[in-house]
Amino acid sequence: MSMHSFYENAPKHLVAVDCIIFGFEDGKLKLLIIKRKVDPMAGAWSLVGGFVQDEESTDEAAARVLKQTTGMENIYMDQLHTYGEVNRDTGSRVIAVTYYALIRIKEHDRLLANEHGAHWLSLHQIPELIFDHNLMLQEAMKRLREKVRFHPVGFELLPEKFTLPQLRNLYEEIYQRELDKRNFRKKILAMNILEKLEEKDKTSSKKGAHLYRFDKQKYELLMETGFGFTM
Amino acid sequence: MSMHSFYENAPKHLVAVDCIIFGFEDGKLKLLIIKRKVDPMAGAWSLVGGFVQDEESTDEAAARVLKQTTGMENIYMDQLHTYGEVNRDTGSRVIAVTYYALIRIKEHDRLLANEHGAHWLSLHQIPELIFDHNLMLQEAMKRLREKVRFHPVGFELLPEKFTLPQLRNLYEEIYQRELDKRNFRKKILAMNILEKLEEKDKTSSKKGAHLYRFDKQKYELLMETGFGFTM
DNA sequence: ACAAAAGTGTTAAGTATACACCCATGA
DNA sequence: TCATGGGTGTATACTTAACACTTTTGT
């Protein structure tokens, strides 16, 4: 008892999702890329991707692909752009919908990632990727910068407790430039979404830096309305 | 001698492009929508769309669809978002890639548009549209507002020569609020992309308003770099 | 005691906003 | 002459950007 389909004459296409998976570790913004296992271009570096199945939405496909390589669910993802050039994939015509994901590297399943030939590489280490994947990455970086300007999604990349120098470091990686220490603290704290904790993190200095946690309530409120955040 | 396809096991999907076609006429921002001719939902209001063919990119499909209903080519278009829910189209599973276009209503082929059952309706007159098309429109408006904030694409909607009150009126329609006359002139002229002409347009006042033309050179330069433009 | 990172305020410049009157002209 | 829309300038509040020294503590 399958559903009747209108539109009988229209051609069908392979549709893939490709995920630009960002993480933050050792003070560096990193990207999860894999050694491709299928032909053509088997063995080459690639973004994490997969084909959209009949019973899933493109959003669901992206979440599935992310889960398959990292084991993680309920991750912050945004759709970016659809690449529809006829010959962009040398294997066949494939229309690719890209998504980016922000994950906490510490929390992902390293074994699972290894099984899939996945590697975390910092932005400057990214090799040549297959097809138009380097372009996808470049456009994803641009969109990520625009995003964090109005939405405090940076927290998705940090552990629950983090220091202000860490947070600033993250923004510096995203913007690829230095940010003034004092002005940064001012702006971030003025947003009033951070909760200062008593604990200090002494891993990176003798004095130690205060740990902060962000306030989910206020955070979600801001996520809805957006907020101005200019570096 | 057809090309060998890898990826034999992956499912294929219908992929459509849907265009949010903006125009500006009689001081109103308008949208080109059509009476749908195919089932399901034949006779209902719909965005202008069509299926992506084998030999064309999604961008090309959008341009083709636009040309089919307006006769216009080389029109400013931007991809917006891809709607990939399994049941979004009641006729069959269709993945829809949306684009918006900015056109000069005066220059389009009215006869051709009529043949396709196309109508220009101002934003407040937009009826219920099929499927998720109202949502698409809503998101397109949001993106258009973001776009004009940094890119002077508003000119795409106006005739070659236009007055500052006309231009302000357009921005007011896009933002759906009043803009201060003096501040608007200051900002627009400060961008230094307008050329003041000697002629005046007296169609809307006895005094007449100066006509301006925008300077393609400076305009294109700004289009590349983007520019700050806050209302 | 010193090295190394954390933390803290002020000033100047630029940008956004609010606001009211005169001008040119056709009817 | 008067009604209509076009055109003009300034003052204030706000936001951003630049900048240097003191604090803490482990070695």
Short mmCIF file of C-alpha atoms (C1' of nucleotides) in Angstrom, two decimals:
data_model
loop_
_atom_site.label_atom_id
_atom_site.label_comp_id
_atom_site.label_asym_id
_atom_site.label_seq_id
_atom_site.Cartn_x
_atom_site.Cartn_y
_atom_site.Cartn_z
CA MET A 1 0.00 0.00 0.00
CA SER A 2 2.54 2.59 -1.06
CA MET A 3 1.61 6.23 -1.48
CA HIS A 4 0.58 7.32 -4.91
CA SER A 5 3.06 9.76 -6.40
CA PHE A 6 2.15 12.72 -8.56
CA TYR A 7 4.98 14.26 -10.59
CA GLU A 8 5.75 11.03 -12.48
CA ASN A 9 7.72 12.75 -15.21
CA ALA A 10 10.19 14.58 -13.05
CA PRO A 11 13.72 13.23 -12.75
CA LYS A 12 15.10 12.06 -9.43
CA HIS A 13 18.47 12.82 -7.92
CA LEU A 14 20.86 11.55 -5.35
CA VAL A 15 20.86 13.93 -2.41
CA ALA A 16 23.63 13.93 0.15
CA VAL A 17 24.23 15.77 3.38
CA ASP A 18 27.76 16.90 4.19
CA CYS A 19 28.61 18.04 7.68
CA ILE A 20 31.20 20.57 8.68
CA ILE A 21 31.83 19.42 12.24
CA PHE A 22 33.56 21.98 14.42
CA GLY A 23 35.20 21.29 17.75
CA PHE A 24 37.53 23.16 20.07
CA GLU A 25 40.50 21.55 21.78
CA ASP A 26 43.91 22.71 23.01
CA GLY A 27 43.00 26.28 22.16
CA LYS A 28 42.41 25.44 18.52
CA LEU A 29 39.28 25.34 16.43
CA LYS A 30 39.21 21.90 14.82
CA LEU A 31 37.34 20.09 12.14
CA LEU A 32 36.36 16.44 11.89
CA ILE A 33 37.26 15.02 8.52
CA ILE A 34 37.52 11.47 7.29
CA LYS A 35 39.47 9.29 4.93
CA ARG A 36 36.86 8.43 2.38
CA LYS A 37 36.11 4.73 2.07
CA VAL A 38 34.12 4.54 -1.15
CA ASP A 39 35.02 5.08 -4.76
CA PRO A 40 35.57 7.36 -6.51
CA MET A 41 38.31 9.11 -4.53
CA ALA A 42 38.54 6.38 -1.90
CA GLY A 43 41.37 7.27 0.48
CA ALA A 44 41.07 11.00 -0.06
CA TRP A 45 40.10 13.46 2.67
CA SER A 46 36.47 14.36 2.88
CA LEU A 47 33.84 15.98 5.03
CA VAL A 48 31.57 13.61 6.89
CA GLY A 49 28.56 12.89 4.74
CA GLY A 50 25.94 10.45 3.59
CA PHE A 51 22.94 10.05 1.35
CA VAL A 52 19.48 11.20 2.35
CA GLN A 53 17.25 8.14 2.76
CA ASP A 54 13.60 7.85 1.80
CA GLU A 55 12.20 7.93 5.28
CA GLU A 56 14.25 10.76 6.75
CA SER A 57 14.34 14.53 6.35
CA THR A 58 17.58 16.22 5.35
CA ASP A 59 17.95 17.51 8.91
CA GLU A 60 17.52 13.98 10.20
CA ALA A 61 20.03 12.67 7.70
CA ALA A 62 22.59 15.20 8.93
CA ALA A 63 21.93 14.23 12.55
CA ARG A 64 22.21 10.55 11.67
CA VAL A 65 25.51 11.03 9.86
CA LEU A 66 26.83 12.99 12.83
CA LYS A 67 25.75 10.28 15.23
CA GLN A 68 27.29 7.56 13.11
CA THR A 69 30.73 9.13 13.32
CA THR A 70 30.69 10.70 16.77
CA GLY A 71 28.01 8.86 18.73
CA MET A 72 26.51 12.20 19.69
CA GLU A 73 22.87 13.28 19.61
CA ASN A 74 20.99 16.52 20.19
CA ILE A 75 23.84 18.50 18.81
CA TYR A 76 23.62 22.08 17.63
CA MET A 77 23.39 22.03 13.83
CA ASP A 78 22.47 24.57 11.20
CA GLN A 79 21.82 24.12 7.55
CA LEU A 80 24.20 26.09 5.37
CA HIS A 81 23.85 25.82 1.63
CA THR A 82 22.91 23.42 -1.10
CA TYR A 83 25.44 22.65 -3.80
CA GLY A 84 23.63 21.70 -6.94
CA GLU A 85 26.20 21.80 -9.76
CA VAL A 86 25.71 18.90 -12.13
CA ASN A 87 29.31 17.69 -12.06
CA ARG A 88 30.38 18.62 -8.57
CA ASP A 89 30.72 14.95 -7.57
CA THR A 90 32.77 12.88 -10.02
CA GLY A 91 30.99 9.67 -9.03
CA SER A 92 27.53 10.66 -10.16
CA ARG A 93 25.27 13.64 -10.02
CA VAL A 94 24.73 14.37 -6.35
CA ILE A 95 23.02 17.39 -4.85
CA ALA A 96 24.66 18.15 -1.52
CA VAL A 97 23.05 19.94 1.41
CA THR A 98 25.61 21.14 3.94
CA TYR A 99 25.22 21.52 7.67
CA TYR A 100 27.59 22.59 10.35
CA ALA A 101 27.68 21.11 13.81
CA LEU A 102 29.28 22.45 16.99
CA ILE A 103 30.38 19.74 19.37
CA ARG A 104 32.42 19.29 22.49
CA ILE A 105 35.31 17.15 21.33
CA LYS A 106 35.79 15.67 24.79
CA GLU A 107 32.33 14.17 24.75
CA HIS A 108 32.45 12.35 21.46
CA ASP A 109 33.09 8.65 20.95
CA ARG A 110 36.71 8.44 19.87
CA LEU A 111 36.56 4.74 19.10
CA LEU A 112 33.58 5.16 16.83
CA ALA A 113 35.27 8.09 15.12
CA ASN A 114 38.41 6.04 14.57
CA GLU A 115 36.40 3.21 13.03
CA HIS A 116 35.08 5.68 10.47
CA GLY A 117 38.56 6.96 9.68
CA ALA A 118 37.73 10.31 11.27
CA HIS A 119 40.40 12.78 12.42
CA TRP A 120 40.28 16.11 14.22
CA LEU A 121 42.46 18.59 12.40
CA SER A 122 42.96 22.23 13.26
CA LEU A 123 41.96 24.71 10.60
CA HIS A 124 45.49 25.30 9.40
CA GLN A 125 46.13 21.60 8.94
CA ILE A 126 43.21 20.94 6.64
CA PRO A 127 44.46 19.21 3.50
CA GLU A 128 42.89 19.24 0.08
CA LEU A 129 39.45 17.71 0.32
CA ILE A 130 37.43 15.97 -2.37
CA PHE A 131 35.15 17.74 -4.79
CA ASP A 132 33.96 21.11 -3.53
CA HIS A 133 34.45 20.32 0.15
CA ASN A 134 37.14 22.96 0.68
CA LEU A 135 34.71 25.54 -0.65
CA MET A 136 32.02 24.19 1.66
CA LEU A 137 34.38 24.59 4.59
CA GLN A 138 35.30 28.12 3.61
CA GLU A 139 31.67 29.14 3.34
CA ALA A 140 30.90 27.39 6.63
CA MET A 141 33.58 29.44 8.40
CA LYS A 142 32.04 32.59 7.03
CA ARG A 143 28.61 31.58 8.25
CA LEU A 144 29.94 30.54 11.63
CA ARG A 145 31.45 34.00 12.07
CA GLU A 146 28.17 35.64 11.17
CA LYS A 147 26.34 33.30 13.50
CA VAL A 148 28.39 33.89 16.63
CA ARG A 149 28.07 37.61 16.08
CA PHE A 150 24.40 37.45 17.00
CA HIS A 151 23.98 34.12 18.75
CA PRO A 152 26.14 32.93 21.62
CA VAL A 153 26.62 29.48 20.13
CA GLY A 154 30.27 29.52 21.11
CA PHE A 155 29.27 27.77 24.30
CA GLU A 156 28.30 24.68 22.36
CA LEU A 157 31.99 24.11 21.76
CA LEU A 158 33.22 24.53 25.33
CA PRO A 159 32.91 22.24 28.34
CA GLU A 160 30.23 23.07 30.88
CA LYS A 161 32.66 25.07 32.97
CA PHE A 162 35.10 27.32 31.21
CA THR A 163 37.22 30.38 31.85
CA LEU A 164 36.94 33.73 30.15
CA PRO A 165 40.40 33.45 28.61
CA GLN A 166 39.28 30.13 27.09
CA LEU A 167 36.13 31.69 25.69
CA ARG A 168 38.07 34.58 24.27
CA ASN A 169 40.55 32.17 22.75
CA LEU A 170 37.65 30.41 21.03
CA TYR A 171 36.33 33.63 19.56
CA GLU A 172 39.81 34.52 18.41
CA GLU A 173 40.01 31.21 16.58
CA ILE A 174 36.66 31.77 14.96
CA TYR A 175 37.50 35.29 13.87
CA GLN A 176 41.14 34.49 13.22
CA ARG A 177 42.30 37.64 14.92
CA GLU A 178 43.16 38.91 18.38
CA LEU A 179 40.46 40.38 20.54
CA ASP A 180 41.06 42.93 23.24
CA LYS A 181 41.00 41.23 26.62
CA ARG A 182 39.23 43.99 28.50
CA ASN A 183 36.68 44.81 25.86
CA PHE A 184 35.88 41.15 25.43
CA ARG A 185 35.22 40.61 29.13
CA LYS A 186 33.08 43.72 29.24
CA LYS A 187 30.88 42.67 26.36
CA ILE A 188 30.51 39.06 27.36
CA LEU A 189 29.68 39.86 30.96
CA ALA A 190 27.29 42.63 29.91
CA MET A 191 25.22 40.00 28.14
CA ASN A 192 24.45 38.67 31.57
CA ILE A 193 24.30 35.03 30.58
CA LEU A 194 27.34 33.88 32.54
CA GLU A 195 27.35 32.59 36.06
CA LYS A 196 30.63 33.07 37.89
CA LEU A 197 31.72 30.08 39.94
CA GLU A 198 33.96 30.02 42.98
CA GLU A 199 36.30 27.44 41.47
CA LYS A 200 39.37 28.39 39.57
CA ASP A 201 41.08 26.61 36.75
CA LYS A 202 44.82 26.59 37.34
CA THR A 203 45.83 24.47 34.38
CA SER A 204 47.07 27.38 32.36
CA SER A 205 48.37 29.86 34.92
CA LYS A 206 49.65 30.04 38.46
CA LYS A 207 47.13 32.61 39.47
CA GLY A 208 44.28 30.61 38.04
CA ALA A 209 41.27 31.85 36.12
CA HIS A 210 37.72 31.83 37.42
CA LEU A 211 35.42 29.26 35.95
CA TYR A 212 32.09 30.30 34.53
CA ARG A 213 29.00 28.41 33.52
CA PHE A 214 26.38 29.86 31.29
CA ASP A 215 22.84 30.37 32.39
CA LYS A 216 20.60 28.16 30.26
CA GLN A 217 17.51 30.24 30.94
CA LYS A 218 18.90 33.56 29.84
CA TYR A 219 20.87 31.85 27.11
CA GLU A 220 17.76 30.33 25.50
CA LEU A 221 15.95 33.62 25.76
CA LEU A 222 18.78 35.32 23.90
CA MET A 223 19.00 32.51 21.37
CA GLU A 224 15.43 33.26 20.37
CA THR A 225 15.70 36.99 20.13
CA GLY A 226 19.26 37.11 18.87
CA PHE A 227 21.55 39.76 20.27
CA GLY A 228 24.09 42.20 19.04
CA PHE A 229 27.62 41.08 19.55
CA THR A 230 30.25 42.94 17.66
CA MET A 231 33.92 42.18 17.87
CA MET B 1 27.77 5.85 -23.68
CA SER B 2 26.28 7.08 -20.44
CA MET B 3 28.45 7.90 -17.45
CA HIS B 4 28.98 5.13 -14.97
CA SER B 5 27.39 5.90 -11.63
CA PHE B 6 28.89 4.97 -8.30
CA TYR B 7 26.52 5.04 -5.32
CA GLU B 8 24.10 2.49 -6.80
CA ASN B 9 22.39 1.72 -3.52
CA ALA B 10 21.42 5.25 -2.55
CA PRO B 11 17.82 6.35 -3.00
CA LYS B 12 16.92 9.16 -5.36
CA HIS B 13 14.59 12.05 -4.74
CA LEU B 14 12.56 14.61 -6.55
CA VAL B 15 14.22 18.00 -6.10
CA ALA B 16 12.37 21.20 -6.77
CA VAL B 17 13.33 24.84 -6.79
CA ASP B 18 10.83 27.38 -5.44
CA CYS B 19 11.35 31.06 -6.12
CA ILE B 20 10.31 33.94 -3.96
CA ILE B 21 10.13 36.65 -6.60
CA PHE B 22 10.13 40.17 -5.23
CA GLY B 23 9.21 43.28 -7.14
CA PHE B 24 8.42 46.89 -6.27
CA GLU B 25 5.55 48.82 -7.79
CA ASP B 26 3.27 51.66 -6.70
CA GLY B 27 5.29 52.06 -3.53
CA LYS B 28 4.61 48.49 -2.47
CA LEU B 29 6.85 45.47 -2.19
CA LYS B 30 5.18 42.74 -4.19
CA LEU B 31 5.49 39.04 -4.73
CA LEU B 32 4.86 36.99 -7.84
CA ILE B 33 2.69 33.99 -7.06
CA ILE B 34 0.77 31.65 -9.28
CA LYS B 35 -2.39 29.60 -9.41
CA ARG B 36 -1.02 26.09 -9.40
CA LYS B 37 -1.91 24.06 -12.46
CA VAL B 38 -0.95 20.53 -11.41
CA ASP B 39 -2.36 18.15 -8.89
CA PRO B 40 -2.38 17.86 -5.98
CA MET B 41 -3.65 21.28 -4.93
CA ALA B 42 -4.32 22.44 -8.48
CA GLY B 43 -5.91 25.89 -8.34
CA ALA B 44 -4.30 26.84 -5.03
CA TRP B 45 -1.83 29.69 -4.65
CA SER B 46 1.82 28.76 -4.85
CA LEU B 47 5.29 30.14 -5.24
CA VAL B 48 6.79 29.80 -8.68
CA GLY B 49 8.68 26.54 -8.86
CA GLY B 50 9.74 23.54 -10.88
CA PHE B 51 11.71 20.35 -10.76
CA VAL B 52 15.46 20.24 -11.15
CA GLN B 53 16.31 18.46 -14.37
CA ASP B 54 19.20 16.08 -14.99
CA GLU B 55 21.30 18.44 -17.04
CA GLU B 56 20.96 21.61 -14.99
CA SER B 57 22.28 22.82 -11.67
CA THR B 58 19.86 23.99 -9.00
CA ASP B 59 20.88 27.60 -9.69
CA GLU B 60 20.16 27.07 -13.36
CA ALA B 61 16.83 25.48 -12.55
CA ALA B 62 15.86 28.53 -10.51
CA ALA B 63 16.91 30.86 -13.33
CA ARG B 64 14.98 28.76 -15.84
CA VAL B 65 11.83 28.78 -13.76
CA LEU B 66 12.15 32.54 -13.38
CA LYS B 67 12.60 33.00 -17.10
CA GLN B 68 9.65 30.77 -17.89
CA THR B 69 7.27 32.95 -15.90
CA THR B 70 8.76 36.42 -16.41
CA GLY B 71 10.85 36.20 -19.55
CA MET B 72 13.75 37.74 -17.63
CA GLU B 73 17.38 36.66 -17.56
CA ASN B 74 20.48 37.68 -15.61
CA ILE B 75 18.40 38.49 -12.60
CA TYR B 76 19.74 38.88 -9.11
CA MET B 77 19.03 35.63 -7.24
CA ASP B 78 20.23 34.13 -3.99
CA GLN B 79 19.76 30.68 -2.63
CA LEU B 80 17.93 30.64 0.66
CA HIS B 81 17.26 27.31 2.31
CA THR B 82 16.49 23.70 1.51
CA TYR B 83 13.31 22.21 2.88
CA GLY B 84 13.81 18.50 3.32
CA GLU B 85 10.92 17.24 5.42
CA VAL B 86 9.61 13.92 4.15
CA ASN B 87 5.96 14.94 3.96
CA ARG B 88 6.19 18.63 3.18
CA ASP B 89 4.66 18.10 -0.28
CA THR B 90 1.45 16.07 -0.26
CA GLY B 91 1.98 14.86 -3.81
CA SER B 92 5.18 12.95 -3.23
CA ARG B 93 8.42 13.38 -1.38
CA VAL B 94 10.04 16.48 -2.81
CA ILE B 95 13.11 18.25 -1.50
CA ALA B 96 12.73 21.95 -2.19
CA VAL B 97 15.56 24.42 -2.61
CA THR B 98 14.38 28.02 -2.32
CA TYR B 99 15.75 31.09 -4.04
CA TYR B 100 14.70 34.67 -3.99
CA ALA B 101 14.85 36.98 -6.96
CA LEU B 102 14.71 40.76 -7.16
CA ILE B 103 13.24 42.07 -10.36
CA ARG B 104 11.99 45.27 -11.88
CA ILE B 105 8.30 44.61 -12.39
CA LYS B 106 8.12 47.04 -15.27
CA GLU B 107 10.59 45.02 -17.29
CA HIS B 108 8.97 41.62 -17.07
CA ASP B 109 6.81 39.98 -19.71
CA ARG B 110 3.26 40.46 -18.48
CA LEU B 111 1.73 38.28 -21.16
CA LEU B 112 4.01 35.39 -20.35
CA ALA B 113 3.28 35.84 -16.67
CA ASN B 114 -0.45 35.81 -17.34
CA GLU B 115 -0.17 32.61 -19.35
CA HIS B 116 1.37 30.98 -16.29
CA GLY B 117 -1.37 32.23 -14.01
CA ALA B 118 1.06 34.55 -12.27
CA HIS B 119 -0.06 37.54 -10.19
CA TRP B 120 1.79 40.32 -8.41
CA LEU B 121 0.42 40.71 -4.90
CA SER B 122 1.62 43.08 -2.26
CA LEU B 123 2.86 41.49 0.94
CA HIS B 124 -0.31 42.13 2.87
CA GLN B 125 -2.46 40.54 0.20
CA ILE B 126 -0.66 37.22 0.18
CA PRO B 127 -3.20 34.42 0.66
CA GLU B 128 -2.61 31.00 2.10
CA LEU B 129 -0.12 29.21 -0.09
CA ILE B 130 0.34 25.49 -0.59
CA PHE B 131 2.50 23.29 1.61
CA ASP B 132 5.21 25.21 3.44
CA HIS B 133 5.31 28.11 0.99
CA ASN B 134 4.11 30.70 3.52
CA LEU B 135 6.97 29.66 5.76
CA MET B 136 9.36 29.95 2.85
CA LEU B 137 8.13 33.47 2.20
CA GLN B 138 8.47 34.43 5.83
CA GLU B 139 12.04 33.18 5.97
CA ALA B 140 12.80 34.88 2.66
CA MET B 141 11.65 38.23 4.05
CA LYS B 142 13.93 37.75 7.00
CA ARG B 143 16.87 36.99 4.73
CA LEU B 144 16.08 39.88 2.44
CA ARG B 145 16.21 42.24 5.42
CA GLU B 146 19.55 40.84 6.48
CA LYS B 147 20.79 41.08 2.93
CA VAL B 148 19.94 44.73 2.27
CA ARG B 149 21.57 45.65 5.55
CA PHE B 150 24.99 44.87 4.10
CA HIS B 151 24.45 44.80 0.36
CA PRO B 152 22.75 47.55 -1.60
CA VAL B 153 20.61 45.12 -3.57
CA GLY B 154 17.61 47.39 -3.20
CA PHE B 155 18.57 48.93 -6.51
CA GLU B 156 17.75 45.70 -8.30
CA LEU B 157 14.11 46.44 -7.62
CA LEU B 158 14.04 50.02 -8.84
CA PRO B 159 14.14 51.45 -12.35
CA GLU B 160 17.47 52.79 -13.57
CA LYS B 161 16.60 56.29 -12.45
CA PHE B 162 14.87 56.74 -9.14
CA THR B 163 14.34 59.35 -6.46
CA LEU B 164 15.50 59.21 -2.87
CA PRO B 165 11.91 59.20 -1.55
CA GLN B 166 11.28 56.16 -3.75
CA LEU B 167 14.35 54.41 -2.44
CA ARG B 168 13.41 55.19 1.12
CA ASN B 169 9.90 53.95 0.47
CA LEU B 170 11.39 50.64 -0.75
CA TYR B 171 13.47 50.23 2.38
CA GLU B 172 10.44 51.03 4.49
CA GLU B 173 8.55 48.28 2.74
CA ILE B 174 11.37 45.82 3.29
CA TYR B 175 11.74 46.69 6.96
CA GLN B 176 8.02 47.27 7.45
CA ARG B 177 8.62 50.44 9.43
CA GLU B 178 9.15 54.13 8.88
CA LEU B 179 12.65 55.45 8.37
CA ASP B 180 13.74 58.95 9.20
CA LYS B 181 13.93 61.02 6.03
CA ARG B 182 17.04 62.98 6.96
CA ASN B 183 18.98 60.12 8.44
CA PHE B 184 18.17 57.95 5.47
CA ARG B 185 19.45 60.48 2.96
CA LYS B 186 22.59 61.00 5.00
CA LYS B 187 23.43 57.32 5.11
CA ILE B 188 22.60 56.51 1.55
CA LEU B 189 24.53 59.47 0.16
CA ALA B 190 27.47 58.78 2.47
CA MET B 191 27.88 55.42 0.73
CA ASN B 192 28.85 57.41 -2.30
CA ILE B 193 27.33 55.05 -4.84
CA LEU B 194 24.66 57.40 -6.11
CA GLU B 195 24.97 59.77 -9.01
CA LYS B 196 22.68 62.77 -8.85
CA LEU B 197 21.06 63.66 -12.15
CA GLU B 198 19.78 67.04 -13.27
CA GLU B 199 16.35 65.68 -14.10
CA LYS B 200 13.52 65.72 -11.67
CA ASP B 201 10.63 63.37 -11.26
CA LYS B 202 7.44 65.32 -10.78
CA THR B 203 5.00 62.45 -10.77
CA SER B 204 4.53 62.50 -7.03
CA SER B 205 4.97 66.11 -6.05
CA LYS B 206 4.76 69.58 -7.46
CA LYS B 207 8.25 70.47 -6.44
CA GLY B 208 9.64 67.31 -7.96
CA ALA B 209 12.35 65.05 -6.58
CA HIS B 210 15.80 64.70 -8.04
CA LEU B 211 16.49 61.52 -9.92
CA TYR B 212 19.53 59.46 -9.07
CA ARG B 213 21.28 56.63 -10.79
CA PHE B 214 23.64 54.35 -9.02
CA ASP B 215 27.25 54.06 -9.97
CA LYS B 216 27.86 50.51 -11.19
CA GLN B 217 31.58 50.68 -10.52
CA LYS B 218 31.38 51.67 -6.89
CA TYR B 219 28.31 49.51 -6.47
CA GLU B 220 30.09 46.35 -7.59
CA LEU B 221 33.04 47.15 -5.39
CA LEU B 222 30.73 47.45 -2.41
CA MET B 223 28.87 44.30 -3.39
CA GLU B 224 32.10 42.37 -3.04
CA THR B 225 33.27 43.79 0.24
CA GLY B 226 29.85 44.25 1.76
CA PHE B 227 29.14 47.39 3.71
CA GLY B 228 27.57 48.40 6.94
CA PHE B 229 24.10 49.78 6.53
CA THR B 230 22.00 50.04 9.62
CA MET B 231 18.46 51.32 9.66
"C1'" DA C 1 62.23 37.21 43.37
"C1'" DC C 2 60.55 36.48 39.18
"C1'" DA C 3 57.95 34.69 35.42
"C1'" DA C 4 53.44 34.08 33.49
"C1'" DA C 5 48.85 34.61 32.89
"C1'" DA C 6 44.55 36.93 35.11
"C1'" DG C 7 42.19 40.76 36.04
"C1'" DT C 8 40.72 45.68 35.98
"C1'" DG C 9 38.76 51.52 33.94
"C1'" DT C 10 39.03 55.43 31.36
"C1'" DT C 11 39.09 58.28 27.38
"C1'" DA C 12 38.35 59.46 22.61
"C1'" DA C 13 36.13 58.71 18.28
"C1'" DG C 14 32.54 57.32 15.66
"C1'" DT C 15 27.81 56.12 14.90
"C1'" DA C 16 22.82 56.21 15.58
"C1'" DT C 17 18.82 58.76 16.78
"C1'" DA C 18 15.65 62.31 17.45
"C1'" DC C 19 13.78 66.27 15.90
"C1'" DA C 20 11.34 71.13 12.92
"C1'" DC C 21 11.42 74.28 9.53
"C1'" DC C 22 11.95 76.26 4.74
"C1'" DC C 23 11.57 75.36 -0.42
"C1'" DA C 24 9.54 74.89 -4.99
"C1'" DT C 25 5.67 74.35 -7.63
"C1'" DG C 26 1.02 73.37 -9.77
"C1'" DA C 27 -3.52 74.00 -9.13
"C1'" DT D 1 -2.16 81.67 -1.94
"C1'" DC D 2 -2.11 77.45 -0.36
"C1'" DA D 3 -1.48 72.57 -0.19
"C1'" DT D 4 1.85 68.99 -1.08
"C1'" DG D 5 5.77 66.50 -0.86
"C1'" DG D 6 11.11 67.57 -1.19
"C1'" DG D 7 14.90 68.97 0.97
"C1'" DT D 8 18.16 70.40 4.79
"C1'" DG D 9 21.41 70.49 10.02
"C1'" DT D 10 22.35 69.90 14.78
"C1'" DA D 11 22.60 68.17 19.42
"C1'" DT D 12 22.59 63.99 22.33
"C1'" DA D 13 23.12 59.37 23.61
"C1'" DC D 14 25.25 55.34 22.76
"C1'" DT D 15 28.64 52.13 21.13
"C1'" DT D 16 33.18 50.88 19.91
"C1'" DA D 17 38.18 50.93 20.15
"C1'" DA D 18 42.44 51.87 22.06
"C1'" DC D 19 45.37 51.50 25.70
"C1'" DA D 20 48.94 49.88 30.69
"C1'" DC D 21 49.43 48.53 35.03
"C1'" DT D 22 48.50 45.53 39.25
"C1'" DT D 23 47.45 40.89 41.17
"C1'" DT D 24 48.29 36.16 42.24
"C1'" DT D 25 51.00 32.25 42.92
"C1'" DG D 26 54.12 28.27 41.65
"C1'" DT D 27 58.79 27.52 40.91
#
